[in-house]
Short mmCIF file of C-alpha atoms in Angstrom, two decimals:
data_model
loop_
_atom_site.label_atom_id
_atom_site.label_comp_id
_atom_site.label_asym_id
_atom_site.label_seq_id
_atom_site.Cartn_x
_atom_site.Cartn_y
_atom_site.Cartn_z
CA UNK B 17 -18.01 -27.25 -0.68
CA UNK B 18 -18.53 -23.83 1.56
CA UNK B 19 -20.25 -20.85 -0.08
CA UNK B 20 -17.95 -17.77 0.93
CA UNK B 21 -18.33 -14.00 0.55
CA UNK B 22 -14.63 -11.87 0.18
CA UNK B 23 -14.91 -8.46 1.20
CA UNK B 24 -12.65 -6.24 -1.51
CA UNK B 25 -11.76 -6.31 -4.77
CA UNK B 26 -8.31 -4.42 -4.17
CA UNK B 27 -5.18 -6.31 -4.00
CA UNK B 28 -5.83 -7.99 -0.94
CA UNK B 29 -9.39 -9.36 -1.96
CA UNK B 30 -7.86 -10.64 -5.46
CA UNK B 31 -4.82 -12.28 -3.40
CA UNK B 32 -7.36 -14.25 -1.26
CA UNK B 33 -9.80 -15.08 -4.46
CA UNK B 34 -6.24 -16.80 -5.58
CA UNK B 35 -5.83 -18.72 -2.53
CA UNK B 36 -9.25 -19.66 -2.03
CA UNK B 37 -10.82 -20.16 -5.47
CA UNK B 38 -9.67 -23.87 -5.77
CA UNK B 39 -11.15 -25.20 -2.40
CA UNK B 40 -14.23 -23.37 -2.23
CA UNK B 41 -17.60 -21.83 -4.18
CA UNK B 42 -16.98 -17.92 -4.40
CA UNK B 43 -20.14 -16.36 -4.41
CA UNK B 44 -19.62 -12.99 -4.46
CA UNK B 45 -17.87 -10.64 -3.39
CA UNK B 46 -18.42 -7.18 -1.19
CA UNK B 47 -16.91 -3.70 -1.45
CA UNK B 48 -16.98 -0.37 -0.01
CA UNK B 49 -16.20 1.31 -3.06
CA UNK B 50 -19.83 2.49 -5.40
CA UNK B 51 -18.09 2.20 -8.79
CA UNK B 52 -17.28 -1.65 -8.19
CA UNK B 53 -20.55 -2.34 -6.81
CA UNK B 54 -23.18 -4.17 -10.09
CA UNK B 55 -20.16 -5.32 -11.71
CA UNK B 56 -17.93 -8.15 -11.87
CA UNK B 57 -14.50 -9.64 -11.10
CA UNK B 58 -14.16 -13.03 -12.78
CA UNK B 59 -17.54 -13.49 -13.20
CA UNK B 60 -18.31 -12.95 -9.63
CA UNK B 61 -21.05 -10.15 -8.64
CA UNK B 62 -19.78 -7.72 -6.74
CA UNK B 63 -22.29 -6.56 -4.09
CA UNK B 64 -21.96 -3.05 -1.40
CA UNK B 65 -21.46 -4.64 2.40
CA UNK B 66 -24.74 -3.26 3.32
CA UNK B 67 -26.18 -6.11 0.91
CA UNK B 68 -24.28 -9.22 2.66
CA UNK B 69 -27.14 -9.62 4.60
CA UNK B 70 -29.12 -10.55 1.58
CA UNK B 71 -26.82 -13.09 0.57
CA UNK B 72 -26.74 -17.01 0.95
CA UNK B 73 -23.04 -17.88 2.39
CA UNK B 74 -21.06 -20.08 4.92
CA UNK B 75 -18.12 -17.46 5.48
CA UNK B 76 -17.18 -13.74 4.91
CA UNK B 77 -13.55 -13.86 4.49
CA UNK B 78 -11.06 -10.86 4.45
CA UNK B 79 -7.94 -10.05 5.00
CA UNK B 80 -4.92 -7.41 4.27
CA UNK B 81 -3.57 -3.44 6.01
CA UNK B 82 -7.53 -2.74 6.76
CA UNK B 83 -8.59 -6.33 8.38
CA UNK B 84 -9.48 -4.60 11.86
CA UNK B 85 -12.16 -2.03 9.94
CA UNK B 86 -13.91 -4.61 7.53
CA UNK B 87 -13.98 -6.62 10.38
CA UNK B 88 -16.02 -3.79 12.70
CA UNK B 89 -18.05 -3.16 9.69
CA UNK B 90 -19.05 -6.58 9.19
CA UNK B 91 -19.91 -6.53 12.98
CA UNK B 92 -22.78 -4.08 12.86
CA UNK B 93 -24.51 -6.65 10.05
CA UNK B 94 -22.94 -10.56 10.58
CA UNK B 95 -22.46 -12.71 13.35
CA UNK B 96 -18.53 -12.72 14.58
CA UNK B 97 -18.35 -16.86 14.07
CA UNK B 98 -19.45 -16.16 9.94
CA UNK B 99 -15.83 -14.18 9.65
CA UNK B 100 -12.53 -15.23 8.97
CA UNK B 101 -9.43 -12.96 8.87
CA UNK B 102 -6.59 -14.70 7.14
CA UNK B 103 -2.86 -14.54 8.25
CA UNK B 104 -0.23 -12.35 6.44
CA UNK B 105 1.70 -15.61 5.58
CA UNK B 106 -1.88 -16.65 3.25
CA UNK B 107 -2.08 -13.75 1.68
CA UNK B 108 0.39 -12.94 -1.31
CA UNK B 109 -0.25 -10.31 -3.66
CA UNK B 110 2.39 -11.46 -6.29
CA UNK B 111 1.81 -13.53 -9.33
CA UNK B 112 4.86 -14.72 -12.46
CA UNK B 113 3.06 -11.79 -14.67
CA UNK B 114 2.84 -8.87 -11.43
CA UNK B 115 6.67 -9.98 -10.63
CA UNK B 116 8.16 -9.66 -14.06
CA UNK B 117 6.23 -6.39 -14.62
CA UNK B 118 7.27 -4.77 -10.63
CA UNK B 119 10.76 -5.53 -11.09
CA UNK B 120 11.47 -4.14 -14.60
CA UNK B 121 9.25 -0.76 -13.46
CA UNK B 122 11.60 -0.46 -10.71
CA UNK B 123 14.78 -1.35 -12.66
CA UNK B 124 13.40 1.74 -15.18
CA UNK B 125 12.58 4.27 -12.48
CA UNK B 126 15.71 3.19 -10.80
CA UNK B 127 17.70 4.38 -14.03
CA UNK B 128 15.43 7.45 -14.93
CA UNK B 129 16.28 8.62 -11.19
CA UNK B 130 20.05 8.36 -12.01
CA UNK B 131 19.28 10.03 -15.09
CA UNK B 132 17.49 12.81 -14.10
CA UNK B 133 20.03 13.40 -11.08
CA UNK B 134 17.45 12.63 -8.53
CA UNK B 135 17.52 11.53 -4.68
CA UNK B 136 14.63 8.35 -4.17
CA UNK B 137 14.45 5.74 -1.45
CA UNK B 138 12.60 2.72 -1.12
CA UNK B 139 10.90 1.86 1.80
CA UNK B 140 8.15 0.46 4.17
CA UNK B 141 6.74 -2.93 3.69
CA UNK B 142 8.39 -2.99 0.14
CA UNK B 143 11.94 -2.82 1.67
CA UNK B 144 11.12 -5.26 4.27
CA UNK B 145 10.28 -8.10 1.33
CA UNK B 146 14.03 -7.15 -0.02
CA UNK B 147 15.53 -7.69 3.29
CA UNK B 148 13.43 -10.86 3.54
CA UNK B 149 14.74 -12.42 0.08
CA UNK B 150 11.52 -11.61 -1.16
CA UNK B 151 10.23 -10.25 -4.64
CA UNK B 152 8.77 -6.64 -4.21
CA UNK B 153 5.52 -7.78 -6.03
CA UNK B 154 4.10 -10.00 -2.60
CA UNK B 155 3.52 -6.81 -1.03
CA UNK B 156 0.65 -4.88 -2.98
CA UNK B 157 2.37 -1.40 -3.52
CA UNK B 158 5.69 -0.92 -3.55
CA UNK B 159 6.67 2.77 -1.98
CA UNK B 160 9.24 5.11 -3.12
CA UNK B 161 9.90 9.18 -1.62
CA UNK B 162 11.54 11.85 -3.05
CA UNK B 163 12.76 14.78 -1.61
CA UNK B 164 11.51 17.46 -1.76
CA UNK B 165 8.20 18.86 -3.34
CA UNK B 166 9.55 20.25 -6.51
CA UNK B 167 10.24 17.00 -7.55
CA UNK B 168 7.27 15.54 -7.21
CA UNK B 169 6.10 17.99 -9.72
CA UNK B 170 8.42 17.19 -12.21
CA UNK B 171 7.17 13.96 -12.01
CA UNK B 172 4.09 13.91 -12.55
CA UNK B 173 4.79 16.47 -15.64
CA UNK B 174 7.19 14.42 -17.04
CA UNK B 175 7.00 10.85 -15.90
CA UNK B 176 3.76 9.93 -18.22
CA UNK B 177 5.77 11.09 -21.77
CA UNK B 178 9.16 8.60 -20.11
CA UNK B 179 7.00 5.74 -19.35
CA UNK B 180 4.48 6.17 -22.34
CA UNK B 181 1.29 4.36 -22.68
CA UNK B 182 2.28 1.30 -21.09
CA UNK B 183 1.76 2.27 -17.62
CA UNK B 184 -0.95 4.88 -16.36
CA UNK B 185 -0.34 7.55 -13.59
CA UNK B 186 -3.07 8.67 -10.69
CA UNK B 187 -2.43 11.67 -9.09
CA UNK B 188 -3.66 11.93 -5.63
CA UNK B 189 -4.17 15.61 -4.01
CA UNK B 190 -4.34 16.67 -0.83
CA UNK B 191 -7.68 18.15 0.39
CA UNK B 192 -9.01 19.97 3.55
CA UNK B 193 -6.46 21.14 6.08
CA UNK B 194 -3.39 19.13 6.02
CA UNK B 195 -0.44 19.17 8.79
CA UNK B 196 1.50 20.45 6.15
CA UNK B 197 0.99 21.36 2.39
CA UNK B 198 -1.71 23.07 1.11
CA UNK B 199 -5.13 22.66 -0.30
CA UNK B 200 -5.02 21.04 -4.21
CA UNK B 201 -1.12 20.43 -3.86
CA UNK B 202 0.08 16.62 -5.19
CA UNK B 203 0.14 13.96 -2.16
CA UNK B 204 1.04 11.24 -4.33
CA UNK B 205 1.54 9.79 -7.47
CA UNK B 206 0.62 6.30 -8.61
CA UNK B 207 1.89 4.25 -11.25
CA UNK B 208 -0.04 1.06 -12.58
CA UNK B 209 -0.01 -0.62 -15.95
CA UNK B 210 -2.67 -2.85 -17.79
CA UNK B 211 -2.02 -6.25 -16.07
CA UNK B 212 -5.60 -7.83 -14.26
CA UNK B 213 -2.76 -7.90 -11.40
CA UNK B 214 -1.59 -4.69 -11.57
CA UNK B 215 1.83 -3.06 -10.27
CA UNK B 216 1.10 -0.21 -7.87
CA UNK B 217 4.09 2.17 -7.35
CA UNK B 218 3.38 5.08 -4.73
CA UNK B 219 5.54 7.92 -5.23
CA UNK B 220 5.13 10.31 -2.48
CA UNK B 221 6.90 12.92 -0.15
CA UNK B 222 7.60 13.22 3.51
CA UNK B 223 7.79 16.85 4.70
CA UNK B 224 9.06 18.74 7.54
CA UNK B 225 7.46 19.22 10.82
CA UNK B 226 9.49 20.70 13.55
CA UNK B 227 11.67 17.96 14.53
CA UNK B 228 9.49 15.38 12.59
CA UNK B 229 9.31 14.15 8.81
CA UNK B 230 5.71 13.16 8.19
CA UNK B 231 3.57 11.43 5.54
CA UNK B 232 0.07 11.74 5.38
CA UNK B 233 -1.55 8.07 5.15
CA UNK B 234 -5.04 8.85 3.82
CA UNK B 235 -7.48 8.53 6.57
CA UNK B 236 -7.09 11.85 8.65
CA UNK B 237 -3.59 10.04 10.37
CA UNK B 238 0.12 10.88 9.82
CA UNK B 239 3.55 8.66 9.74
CA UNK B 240 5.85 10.26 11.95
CA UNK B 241 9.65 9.93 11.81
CA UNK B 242 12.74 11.87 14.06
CA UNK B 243 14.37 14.14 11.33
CA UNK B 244 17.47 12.74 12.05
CA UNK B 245 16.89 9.40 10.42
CA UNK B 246 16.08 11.53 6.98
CA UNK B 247 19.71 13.30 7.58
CA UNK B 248 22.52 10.52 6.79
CA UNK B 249 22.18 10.30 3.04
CA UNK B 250 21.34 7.18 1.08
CA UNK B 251 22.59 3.95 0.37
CA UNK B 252 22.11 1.11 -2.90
CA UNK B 253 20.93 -2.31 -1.53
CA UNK B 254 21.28 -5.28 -4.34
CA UNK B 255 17.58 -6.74 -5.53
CA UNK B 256 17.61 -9.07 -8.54
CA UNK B 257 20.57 -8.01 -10.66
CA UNK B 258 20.16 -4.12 -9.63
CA UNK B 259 20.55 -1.84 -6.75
CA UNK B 260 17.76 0.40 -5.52
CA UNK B 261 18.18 3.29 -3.21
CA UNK B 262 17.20 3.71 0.48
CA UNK B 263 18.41 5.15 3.71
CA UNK B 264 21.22 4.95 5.05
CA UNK B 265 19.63 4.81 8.32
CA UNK B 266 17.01 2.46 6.88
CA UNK B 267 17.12 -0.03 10.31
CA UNK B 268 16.47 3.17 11.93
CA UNK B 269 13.25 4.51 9.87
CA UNK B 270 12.00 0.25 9.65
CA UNK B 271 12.46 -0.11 13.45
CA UNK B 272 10.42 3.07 14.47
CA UNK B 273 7.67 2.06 12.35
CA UNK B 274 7.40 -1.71 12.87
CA UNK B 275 9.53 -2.25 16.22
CA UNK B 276 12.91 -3.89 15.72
CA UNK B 277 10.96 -7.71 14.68
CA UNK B 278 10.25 -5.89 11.42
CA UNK B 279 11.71 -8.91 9.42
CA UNK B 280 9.55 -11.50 11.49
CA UNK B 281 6.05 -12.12 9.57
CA UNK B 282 3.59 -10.94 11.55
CA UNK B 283 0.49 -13.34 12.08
CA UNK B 284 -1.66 -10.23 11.16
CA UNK B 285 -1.09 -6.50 10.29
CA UNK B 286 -3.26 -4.14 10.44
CA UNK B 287 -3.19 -0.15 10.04
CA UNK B 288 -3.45 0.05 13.67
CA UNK B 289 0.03 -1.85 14.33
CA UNK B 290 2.10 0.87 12.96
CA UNK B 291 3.96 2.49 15.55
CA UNK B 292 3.81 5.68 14.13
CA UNK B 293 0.62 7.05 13.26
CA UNK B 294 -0.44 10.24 14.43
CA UNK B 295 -3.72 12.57 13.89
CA UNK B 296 -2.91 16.10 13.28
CA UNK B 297 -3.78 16.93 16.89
CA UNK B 298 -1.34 14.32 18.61
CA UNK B 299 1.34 15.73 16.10
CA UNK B 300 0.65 18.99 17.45
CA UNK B 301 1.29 17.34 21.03
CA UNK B 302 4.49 16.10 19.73
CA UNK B 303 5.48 19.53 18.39
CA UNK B 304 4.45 21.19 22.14
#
């Protein structure tokens, strides 16, 4: 049986310790992040990258939306022929326990929206598994906007006393100089709950740009969108006994993100396949 190393304990490295544990001897596993690093997911140490080099193994494998960068980090310490990068199709991030749980958060939020009188859409690689037939919990977060900026606020004021102890909410801020809001304002707000496969549920905001509605995805890059695929409203698509809300130009916003084979699976996806991912000096460009 092959000895093999996964690189991350997120929800892609947890989907590929369930695919793989069966047919081969996990030996450890590798992460970026310095609080996971000494301890342990099922049993298995959990060592930094830097340290692969110490270890005894056949295979590094990895997978999931950063693929390209653990594979350029791996690079500078492994031969190429000791890494494999699994297809999207072997990679699922659902299990019975992470399905049940994703679709009952959504049916809740879905009727505390109503409730509260406020405008939500689902969308990105969330929406594409409800076009494709497919439970929201395969894809590992499932992605929901509001508005405007105001509401995000209320949310994460009043979301933790609706939900209760159940669930837990992460509030992510935005730091250094943004394209749009400020220093210290909320970016996004996460919802989990106490599972070992955890729902994720981004809630987060797209503001306006000029001509543009854009979304700042973490690593210094921005998702770009014409405004005019934000202007025609919203409409209720059907998902397992419920409707959830998304846009009513929804092809539109999918098609300028993926390209218009959104609902093909894609052998591999990585961050750099999205179609719309700008730095703050391209949007600037744009803008010009």
């Amino acid at each position: 049986m092959q000895n093999i190393v996964i690189f991350g304990t997120g929800a892609a490295g947890r989907a590929i310790y369930r695919a793989l544990k069966d047919e081969f001897n996990i030996v450890a596993f590798i992460d970026n992040n310095p609080n996971k690093q000494g301890t342990k997911y099922c049993d298995i140490e959990i060592y930094s990258v830097q340290n692969v080099v110490n270890l005894k193994f056949d295979y590094v494998y990895l997978g999931g939306i950063w693929a390209d960068e653990m594979e350029a980090q791996l690079l500078n310490l492994i031969d190429k022929s000791k890494i494999k990068v699994l297809d999207e199709k072997d990679i699922s991030f659902s299990t019975p326990s992470r399905q049940v749980a994703t679709d009952e958060i959504m049916r809740v939020l879905d009727g505390y929206f109503k409730e509260i009188k406020m405008d939500y859409f689902l969308c990105n690689s969330a929406l594409i598994s409800l076009l494709r037939g497919n439970s929201l919990s395969v894809v590992s977060d499932v992605d929901l906007y509001v508005m405007n900026y105001a509401d995000l606020e209320y949310l994460a004021r009043e979301l933790p006393h609706f939900l209760g102890s159940e669930y837990k909410l992460n509030l992510r801020y935005v730091k250094g100089d943004a394209a749009v809001r400020t220093d210290g304002q909320i970016k996004r707000i996460s919802i989990t709950n106490n599972l070992l496969e955890s729902i994720v549920i981004d809630i987060g905001l797209f503001d306006e740009y000029e001509n543009f509605m854009v979304c700042d995805y973490d690593d210094g890059r921005y998702f770009y969108f014409p405004k005019e695929i934000f202007e025609g409203g919203f409409t209720r698509l059907e998902y397992m006994g419920f409707e959830l809300n998304v846009l009513k130009h929804y092809n539109e916003y999918l098609e300028f993100m993926y390209g218009k084979n959104y609902l093909e699976m894609p052998k591999r996806f990585s961050s750099n396949d999205y179609l719309n991912l700008k730095t703050k000096a391209q949007l600037e460009e744009l803008k010009a």
